[in-house]
Tab-separated table of C-alpha atoms in Angstrom:
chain	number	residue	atom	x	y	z
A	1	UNK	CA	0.000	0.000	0.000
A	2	UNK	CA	2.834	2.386	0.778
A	3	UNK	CA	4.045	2.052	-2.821
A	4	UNK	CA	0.820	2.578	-4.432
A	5	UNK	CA	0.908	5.684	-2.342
A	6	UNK	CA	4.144	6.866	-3.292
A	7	UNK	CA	3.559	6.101	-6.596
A	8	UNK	CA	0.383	8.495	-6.405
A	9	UNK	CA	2.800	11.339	-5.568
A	10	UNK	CA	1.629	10.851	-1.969
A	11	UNK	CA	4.504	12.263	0.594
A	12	UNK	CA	5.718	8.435	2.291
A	13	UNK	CA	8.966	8.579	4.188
A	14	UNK	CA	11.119	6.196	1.785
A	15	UNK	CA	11.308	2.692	2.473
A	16	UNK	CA	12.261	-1.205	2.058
A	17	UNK	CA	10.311	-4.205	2.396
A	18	UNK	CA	11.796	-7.728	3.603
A	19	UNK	CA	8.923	-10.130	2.164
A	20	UNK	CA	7.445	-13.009	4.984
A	21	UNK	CA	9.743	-15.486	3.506
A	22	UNK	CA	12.944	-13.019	3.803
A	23	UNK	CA	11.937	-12.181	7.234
A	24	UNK	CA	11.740	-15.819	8.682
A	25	UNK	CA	14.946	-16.943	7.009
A	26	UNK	CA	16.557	-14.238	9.325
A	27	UNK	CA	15.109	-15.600	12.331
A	28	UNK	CA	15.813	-19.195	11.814
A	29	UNK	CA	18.532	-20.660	14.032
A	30	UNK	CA	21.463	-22.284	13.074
A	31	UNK	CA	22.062	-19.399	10.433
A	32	UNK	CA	21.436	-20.818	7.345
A	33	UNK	CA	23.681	-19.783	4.372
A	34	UNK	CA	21.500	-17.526	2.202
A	35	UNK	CA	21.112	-15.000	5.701
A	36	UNK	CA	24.558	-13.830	4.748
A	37	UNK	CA	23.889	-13.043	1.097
A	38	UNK	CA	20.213	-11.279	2.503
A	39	UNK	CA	22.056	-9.187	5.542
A	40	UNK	CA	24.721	-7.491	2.258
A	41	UNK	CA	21.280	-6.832	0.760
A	42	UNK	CA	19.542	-5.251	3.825
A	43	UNK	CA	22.987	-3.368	4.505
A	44	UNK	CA	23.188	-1.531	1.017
A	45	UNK	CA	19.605	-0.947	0.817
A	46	UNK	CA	19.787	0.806	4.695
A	47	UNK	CA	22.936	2.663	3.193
A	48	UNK	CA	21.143	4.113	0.177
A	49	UNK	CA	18.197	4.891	2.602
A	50	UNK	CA	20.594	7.015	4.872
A	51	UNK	CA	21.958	8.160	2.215
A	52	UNK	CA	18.685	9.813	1.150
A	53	UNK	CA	17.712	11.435	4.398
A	54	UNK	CA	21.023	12.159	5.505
A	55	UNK	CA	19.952	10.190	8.944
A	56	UNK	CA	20.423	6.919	9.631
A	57	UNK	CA	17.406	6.239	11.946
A	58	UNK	CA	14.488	4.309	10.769
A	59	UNK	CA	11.212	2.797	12.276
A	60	UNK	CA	11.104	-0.753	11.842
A	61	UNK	CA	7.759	-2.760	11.740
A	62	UNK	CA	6.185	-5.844	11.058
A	63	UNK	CA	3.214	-6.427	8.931
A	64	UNK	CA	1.322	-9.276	8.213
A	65	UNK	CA	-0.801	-10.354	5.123
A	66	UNK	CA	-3.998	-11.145	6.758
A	67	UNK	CA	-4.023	-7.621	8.594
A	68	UNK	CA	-6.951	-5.418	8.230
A	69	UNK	CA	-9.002	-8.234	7.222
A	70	UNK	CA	-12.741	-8.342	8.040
A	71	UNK	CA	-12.632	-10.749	10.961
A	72	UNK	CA	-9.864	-9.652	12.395
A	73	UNK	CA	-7.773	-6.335	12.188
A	74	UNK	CA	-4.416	-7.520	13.732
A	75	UNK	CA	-3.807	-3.790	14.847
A	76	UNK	CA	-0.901	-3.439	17.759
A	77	UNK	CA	-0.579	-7.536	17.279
A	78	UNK	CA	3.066	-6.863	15.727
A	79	UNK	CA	5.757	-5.571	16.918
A	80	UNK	CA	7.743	-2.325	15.885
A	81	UNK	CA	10.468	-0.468	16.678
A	82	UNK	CA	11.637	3.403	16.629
A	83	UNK	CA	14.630	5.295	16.271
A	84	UNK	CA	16.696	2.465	14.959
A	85	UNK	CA	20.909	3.479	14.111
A	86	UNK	CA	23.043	1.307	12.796
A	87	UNK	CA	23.141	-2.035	10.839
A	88	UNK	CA	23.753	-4.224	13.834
A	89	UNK	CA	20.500	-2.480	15.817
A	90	UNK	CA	18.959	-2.714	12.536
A	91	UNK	CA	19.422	-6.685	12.078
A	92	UNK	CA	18.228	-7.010	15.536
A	93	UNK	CA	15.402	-5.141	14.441
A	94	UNK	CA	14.303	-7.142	12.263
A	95	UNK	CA	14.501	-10.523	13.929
A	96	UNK	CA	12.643	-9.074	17.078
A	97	UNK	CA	9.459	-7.612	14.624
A	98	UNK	CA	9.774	-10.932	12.243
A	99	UNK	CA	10.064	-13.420	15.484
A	100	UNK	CA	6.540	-10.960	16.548
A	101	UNK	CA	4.771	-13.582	14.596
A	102	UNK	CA	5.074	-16.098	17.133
A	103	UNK	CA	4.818	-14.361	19.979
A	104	UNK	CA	1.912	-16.205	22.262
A	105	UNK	CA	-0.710	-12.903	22.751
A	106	UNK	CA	-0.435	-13.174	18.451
A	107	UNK	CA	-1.238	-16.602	18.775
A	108	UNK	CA	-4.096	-16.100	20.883
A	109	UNK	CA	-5.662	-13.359	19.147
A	110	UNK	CA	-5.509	-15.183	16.193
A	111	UNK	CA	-7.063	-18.645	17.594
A	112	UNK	CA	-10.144	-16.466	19.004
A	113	UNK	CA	-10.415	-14.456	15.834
A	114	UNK	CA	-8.874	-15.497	12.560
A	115	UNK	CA	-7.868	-19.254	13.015
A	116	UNK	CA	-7.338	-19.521	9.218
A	117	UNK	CA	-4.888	-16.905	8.557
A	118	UNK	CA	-1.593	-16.770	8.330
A	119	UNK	CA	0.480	-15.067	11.029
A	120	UNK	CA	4.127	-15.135	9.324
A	121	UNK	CA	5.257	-11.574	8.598
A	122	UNK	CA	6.897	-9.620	6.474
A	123	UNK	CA	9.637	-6.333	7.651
A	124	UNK	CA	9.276	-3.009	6.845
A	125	UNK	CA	11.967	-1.166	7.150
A	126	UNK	CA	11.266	3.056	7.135
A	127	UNK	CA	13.020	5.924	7.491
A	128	UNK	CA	12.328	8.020	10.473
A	129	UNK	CA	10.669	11.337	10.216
A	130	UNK	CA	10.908	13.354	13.800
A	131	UNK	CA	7.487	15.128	13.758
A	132	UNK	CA	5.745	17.985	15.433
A	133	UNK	CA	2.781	16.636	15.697
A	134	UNK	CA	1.324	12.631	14.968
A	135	UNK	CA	-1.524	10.699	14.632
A	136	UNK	CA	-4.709	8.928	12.700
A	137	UNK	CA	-7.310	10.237	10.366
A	138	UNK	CA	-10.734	8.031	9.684
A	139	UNK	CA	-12.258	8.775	6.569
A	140	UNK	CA	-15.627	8.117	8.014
A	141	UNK	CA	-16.608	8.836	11.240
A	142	UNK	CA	-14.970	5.345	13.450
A	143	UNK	CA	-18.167	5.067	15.847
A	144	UNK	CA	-21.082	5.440	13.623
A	145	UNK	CA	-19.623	4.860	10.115
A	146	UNK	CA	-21.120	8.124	8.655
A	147	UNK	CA	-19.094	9.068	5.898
A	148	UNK	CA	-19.922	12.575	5.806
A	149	UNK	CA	-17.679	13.198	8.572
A	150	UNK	CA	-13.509	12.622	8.993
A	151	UNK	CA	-11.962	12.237	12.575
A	152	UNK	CA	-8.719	13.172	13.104
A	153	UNK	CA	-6.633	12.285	16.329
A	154	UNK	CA	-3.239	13.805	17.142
A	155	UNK	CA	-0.608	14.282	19.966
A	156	UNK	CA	2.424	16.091	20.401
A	157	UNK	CA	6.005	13.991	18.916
A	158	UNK	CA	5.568	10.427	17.856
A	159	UNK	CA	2.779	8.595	16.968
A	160	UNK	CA	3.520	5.992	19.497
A	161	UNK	CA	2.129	7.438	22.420
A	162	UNK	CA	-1.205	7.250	21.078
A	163	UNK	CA	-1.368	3.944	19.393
A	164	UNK	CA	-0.127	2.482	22.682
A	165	UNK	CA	-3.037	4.590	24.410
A	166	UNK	CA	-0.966	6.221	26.519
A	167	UNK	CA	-1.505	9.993	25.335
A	168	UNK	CA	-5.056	10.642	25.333
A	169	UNK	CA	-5.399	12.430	21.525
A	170	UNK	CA	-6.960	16.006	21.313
A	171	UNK	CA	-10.005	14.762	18.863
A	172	UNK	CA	-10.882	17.315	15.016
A	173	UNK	CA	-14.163	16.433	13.458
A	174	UNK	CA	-14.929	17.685	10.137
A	175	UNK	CA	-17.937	17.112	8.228
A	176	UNK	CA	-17.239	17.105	4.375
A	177	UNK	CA	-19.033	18.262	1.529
A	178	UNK	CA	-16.929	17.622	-2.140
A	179	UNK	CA	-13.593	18.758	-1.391
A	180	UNK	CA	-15.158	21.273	1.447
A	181	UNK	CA	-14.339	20.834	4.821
A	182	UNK	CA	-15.421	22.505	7.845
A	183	UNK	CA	-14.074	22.085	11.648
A	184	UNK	CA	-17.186	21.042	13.774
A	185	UNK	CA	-16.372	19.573	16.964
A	186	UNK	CA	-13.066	19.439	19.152
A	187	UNK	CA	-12.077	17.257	22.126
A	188	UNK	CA	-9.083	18.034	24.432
A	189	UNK	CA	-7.615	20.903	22.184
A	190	UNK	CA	-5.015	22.670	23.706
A	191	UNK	CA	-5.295	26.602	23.461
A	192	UNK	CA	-1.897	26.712	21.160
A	193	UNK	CA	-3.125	24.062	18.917
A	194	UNK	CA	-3.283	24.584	15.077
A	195	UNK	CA	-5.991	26.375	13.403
A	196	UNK	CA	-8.882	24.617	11.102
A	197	UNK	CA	-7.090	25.598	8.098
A	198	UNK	CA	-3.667	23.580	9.259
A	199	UNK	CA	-5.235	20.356	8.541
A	200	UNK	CA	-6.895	21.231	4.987
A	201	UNK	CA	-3.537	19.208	3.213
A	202	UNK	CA	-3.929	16.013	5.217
A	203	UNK	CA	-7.909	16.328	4.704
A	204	UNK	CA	-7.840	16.575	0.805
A	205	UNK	CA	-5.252	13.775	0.919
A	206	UNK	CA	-7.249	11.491	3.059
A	207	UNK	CA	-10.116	11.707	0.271
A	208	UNK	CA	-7.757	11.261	-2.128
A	209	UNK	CA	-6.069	7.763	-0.356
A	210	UNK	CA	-9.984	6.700	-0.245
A	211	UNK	CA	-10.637	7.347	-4.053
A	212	UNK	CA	-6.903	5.730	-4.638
A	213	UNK	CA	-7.469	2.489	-2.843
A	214	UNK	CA	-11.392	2.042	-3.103
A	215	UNK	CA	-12.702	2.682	0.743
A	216	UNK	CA	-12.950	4.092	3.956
A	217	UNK	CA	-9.036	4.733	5.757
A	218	UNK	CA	-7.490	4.495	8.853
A	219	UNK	CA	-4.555	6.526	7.561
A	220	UNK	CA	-1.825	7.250	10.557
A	221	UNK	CA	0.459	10.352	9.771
A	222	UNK	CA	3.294	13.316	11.186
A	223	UNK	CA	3.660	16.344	10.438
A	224	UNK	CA	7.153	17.431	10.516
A	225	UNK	CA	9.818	19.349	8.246
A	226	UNK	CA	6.896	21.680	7.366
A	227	UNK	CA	4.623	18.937	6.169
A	228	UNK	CA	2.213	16.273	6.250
A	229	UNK	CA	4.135	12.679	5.623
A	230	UNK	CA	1.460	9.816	5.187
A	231	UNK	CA	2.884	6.538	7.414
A	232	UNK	CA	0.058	4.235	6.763
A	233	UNK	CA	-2.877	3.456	5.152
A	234	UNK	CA	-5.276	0.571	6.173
A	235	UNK	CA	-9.106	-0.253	5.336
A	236	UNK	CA	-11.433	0.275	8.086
A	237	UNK	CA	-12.033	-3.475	7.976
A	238	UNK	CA	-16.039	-3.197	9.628
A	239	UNK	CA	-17.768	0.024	8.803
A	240	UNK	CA	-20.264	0.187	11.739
A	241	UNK	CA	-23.689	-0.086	11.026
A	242	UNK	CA	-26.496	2.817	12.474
A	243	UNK	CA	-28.757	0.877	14.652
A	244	UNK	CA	-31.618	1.974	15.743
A	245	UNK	CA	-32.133	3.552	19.201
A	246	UNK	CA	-33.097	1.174	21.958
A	247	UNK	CA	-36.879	0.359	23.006
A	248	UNK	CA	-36.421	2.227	26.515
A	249	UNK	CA	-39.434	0.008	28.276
A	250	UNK	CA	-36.688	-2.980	27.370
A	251	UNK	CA	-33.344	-1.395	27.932
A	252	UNK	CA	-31.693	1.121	30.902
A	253	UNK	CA	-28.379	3.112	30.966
A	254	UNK	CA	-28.880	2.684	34.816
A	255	UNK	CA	-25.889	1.179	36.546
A	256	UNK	CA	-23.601	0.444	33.187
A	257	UNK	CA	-23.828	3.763	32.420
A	258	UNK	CA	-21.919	4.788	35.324
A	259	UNK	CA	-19.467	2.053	34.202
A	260	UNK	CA	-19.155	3.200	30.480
A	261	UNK	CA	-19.743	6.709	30.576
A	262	UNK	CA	-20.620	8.374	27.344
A	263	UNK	CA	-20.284	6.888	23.580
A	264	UNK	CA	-18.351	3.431	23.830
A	265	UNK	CA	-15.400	2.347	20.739
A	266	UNK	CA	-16.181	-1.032	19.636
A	267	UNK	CA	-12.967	-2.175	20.818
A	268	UNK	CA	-13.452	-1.266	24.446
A	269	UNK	CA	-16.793	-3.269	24.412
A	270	UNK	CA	-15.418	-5.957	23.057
A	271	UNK	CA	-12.681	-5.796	25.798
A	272	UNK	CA	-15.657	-4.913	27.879
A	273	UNK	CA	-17.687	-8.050	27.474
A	274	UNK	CA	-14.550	-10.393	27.154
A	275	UNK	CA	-14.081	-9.535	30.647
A	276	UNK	CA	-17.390	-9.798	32.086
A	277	UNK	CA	-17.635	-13.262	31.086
A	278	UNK	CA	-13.939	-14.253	32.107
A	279	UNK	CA	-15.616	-13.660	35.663
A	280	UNK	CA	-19.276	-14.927	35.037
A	281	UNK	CA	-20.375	-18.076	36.601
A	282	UNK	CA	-21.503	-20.513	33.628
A	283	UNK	CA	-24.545	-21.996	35.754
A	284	UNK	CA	-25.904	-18.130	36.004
A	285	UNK	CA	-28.801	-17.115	34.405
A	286	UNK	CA	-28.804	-14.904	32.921
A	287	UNK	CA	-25.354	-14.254	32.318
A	288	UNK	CA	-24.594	-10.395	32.982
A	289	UNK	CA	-22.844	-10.643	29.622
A	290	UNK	CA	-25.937	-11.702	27.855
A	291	UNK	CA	-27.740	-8.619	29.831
A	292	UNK	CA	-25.586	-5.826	28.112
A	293	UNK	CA	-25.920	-4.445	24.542
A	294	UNK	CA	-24.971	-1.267	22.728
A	295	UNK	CA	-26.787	1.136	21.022
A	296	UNK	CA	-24.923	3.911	19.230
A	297	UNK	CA	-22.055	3.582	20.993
A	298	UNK	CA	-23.711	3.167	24.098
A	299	UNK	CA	-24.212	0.479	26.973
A	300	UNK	CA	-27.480	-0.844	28.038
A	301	UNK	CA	-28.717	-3.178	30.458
A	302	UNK	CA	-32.045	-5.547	29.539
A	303	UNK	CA	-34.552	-4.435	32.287
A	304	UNK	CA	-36.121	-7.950	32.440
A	305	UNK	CA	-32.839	-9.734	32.690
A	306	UNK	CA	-31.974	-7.441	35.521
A	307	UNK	CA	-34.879	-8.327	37.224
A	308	UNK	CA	-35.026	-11.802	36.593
A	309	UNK	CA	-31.497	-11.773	38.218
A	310	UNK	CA	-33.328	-11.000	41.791
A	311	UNK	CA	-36.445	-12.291	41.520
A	312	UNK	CA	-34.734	-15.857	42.530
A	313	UNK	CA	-33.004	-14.720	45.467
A	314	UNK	CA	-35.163	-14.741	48.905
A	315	UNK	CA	-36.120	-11.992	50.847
A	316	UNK	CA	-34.837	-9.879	48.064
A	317	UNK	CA	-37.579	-7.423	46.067
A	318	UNK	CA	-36.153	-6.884	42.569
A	319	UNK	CA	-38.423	-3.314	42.156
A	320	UNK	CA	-36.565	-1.910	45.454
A	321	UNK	CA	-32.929	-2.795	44.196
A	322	UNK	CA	-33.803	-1.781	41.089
A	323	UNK	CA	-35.539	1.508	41.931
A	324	UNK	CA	-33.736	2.758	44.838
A	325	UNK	CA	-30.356	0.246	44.664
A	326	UNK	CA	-29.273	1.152	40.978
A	327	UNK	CA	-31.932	4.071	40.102
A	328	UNK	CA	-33.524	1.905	37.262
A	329	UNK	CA	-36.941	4.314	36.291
A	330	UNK	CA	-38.989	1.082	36.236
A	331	UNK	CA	-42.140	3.274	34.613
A	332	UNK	CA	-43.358	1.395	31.501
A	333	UNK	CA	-42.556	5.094	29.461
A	334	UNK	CA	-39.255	5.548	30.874
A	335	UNK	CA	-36.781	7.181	28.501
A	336	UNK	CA	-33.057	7.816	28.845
């Protein structure tokens, strides 16, 4: 993908590829033969990429063919390294993200989500660009799907901080109309942070990645020596789907909604619910996992379930823990 984009005149920090095959061979142990011919490879093509930036630091990354696939995404699976100088750290590099393929979480991940694919990856190795600013751009809106809006997340420095979530990302949504775009909400935007009309060269190049490689993006990027430098470029593998809002004589916000405050990322309730039933008991009924749903981004709790979870228990009135215990409105036209 990073070719494609380069070859579309897009601004990629230059780059070399080992191939899934290439990679492995490096990690295998005794050494086999053909490693030596491969590390003079890897050394003149680091040397001409030096050469080109006049810095010998590069990011180094692995990447797997099934990634971004619709079952499973892979993202933050694989392992990756920053600020790599020097052929010998560079080597080690490479074996570290290429032996990230067999790591045990990767296995796992894969057994629970993608059983059929193959987790062998390739290398790539990048030259480093030391940015101002990083982050992501979603060329439709990453909650909802609604593709008249693009999300942009960004932090101070590197990139890393937020892909590892520990930065929370000051948040840019702008709605689009043709090549149009207008700022229409912030999140956590510091006072000295760029103006709406900074971000109208990533913007226009975001639509143009979509048009380029036929769908929504989750397109990470810096911005440093006075410009925007695209990183990556991945399909938003499940475009979310609007659902209806809840029947709110079924469903309550009571309780969970103290738990999951405000609109909840697909990932976190998957996380969410994972957890919940790590911890159920497999003889309950019902199971709290199978009492939680969301509704446009947000967590609900089936009224009946949570009552049928106290009618059982003796001495126990389900109305008074739900009314007064976890302020359930148990009024057959109760709303939000």
């Amino acid at each position: 993908i990073l070719a494609r984009l380069e070859q579309a005149g897009m601004p990629v920090p230059p780059a070399f590829v080992l191939t899934p095959p290439e990679a492995a061979l490096l990690t295998r142990l005794p050494t086999p033969p053909q490693a030596t011919v491969l590390h003079a490879e890897i050394e003149l093509a680091y040397r001409h990429l030096s050469e080109q930036r006049g810095s010998g630091l590069v990011a180094v990354r692995a990447a797997g063919p099934q990634e971004d696939g619709h079952a499973a995404s892979f993202a933050g699976q694989y392992e990756t390294r920053l600020n790599v100088s020097g052929l010998d750290a560079l080597l080690d590099a490479i074996v570290s993200c290429a032996r990230s393929g067999q790591s045990e979480h990767l296995r796992a991940y894969q057994q629970a989500l993608a059983p059929q694919a193959q987790s062998a990856p390739g290398v790539i190795v990048q030259a480093m660009v030391e940015p101002e600013a990083a982050g992501v751009l979603f060329t439709v809106h990453p909650i909802t799907g609604n593709d008249r809006f693009l999300l942009i997340e960004a932090v101070p420095g590197l990139g890393e901080a937020l892909a590892s979530g520990q930065d929370t990302p000051a948040r840019l949504t702008f709605s689009r109309s043709g090549e149009a775009h207008t700022l229409i909400a912030t999140e956590r935007l510091p006072a000295h942070f760029r103006p709406a009309g900074f971000w109208k060269p990533l913007l226009r190049m975001a639509q143009e990645i979509e048009t380029l490689l036929g769908g929504p993006q989750d397109i990470e990027w810096a911005y440093a020596e006075g410009q925007f430098w695209i990183l990556q470029a991945c399909p938003i593998s499940v475009k979310p789907v609007a659902e209806p809002p809840p029947d709110y004589a079924l469903w309550t916000r009571a309780n969970i909604g103290e738990v999951l405050a405000g609109v909840v990322t697909p990932l976190t309730w998957s996380t969410f619910i994972h957890v919940v039933r790590q911890a159920e008991d497999p003889r309950q009924s019902p199971r709290p996992s199978e009492m939680a749903q969301r509704f446009s981004g947000r967590a609900y709790m089936r009224r009946q379930a949570l009552w049928d979870s106290y009618a059982h228990i003796w001495g126990i009135r389900p109305q008074v823990v739900l009314g007064r215990g976890i302020g359930c409105d148990l009024s057959p036209d109760a709303e939000r």
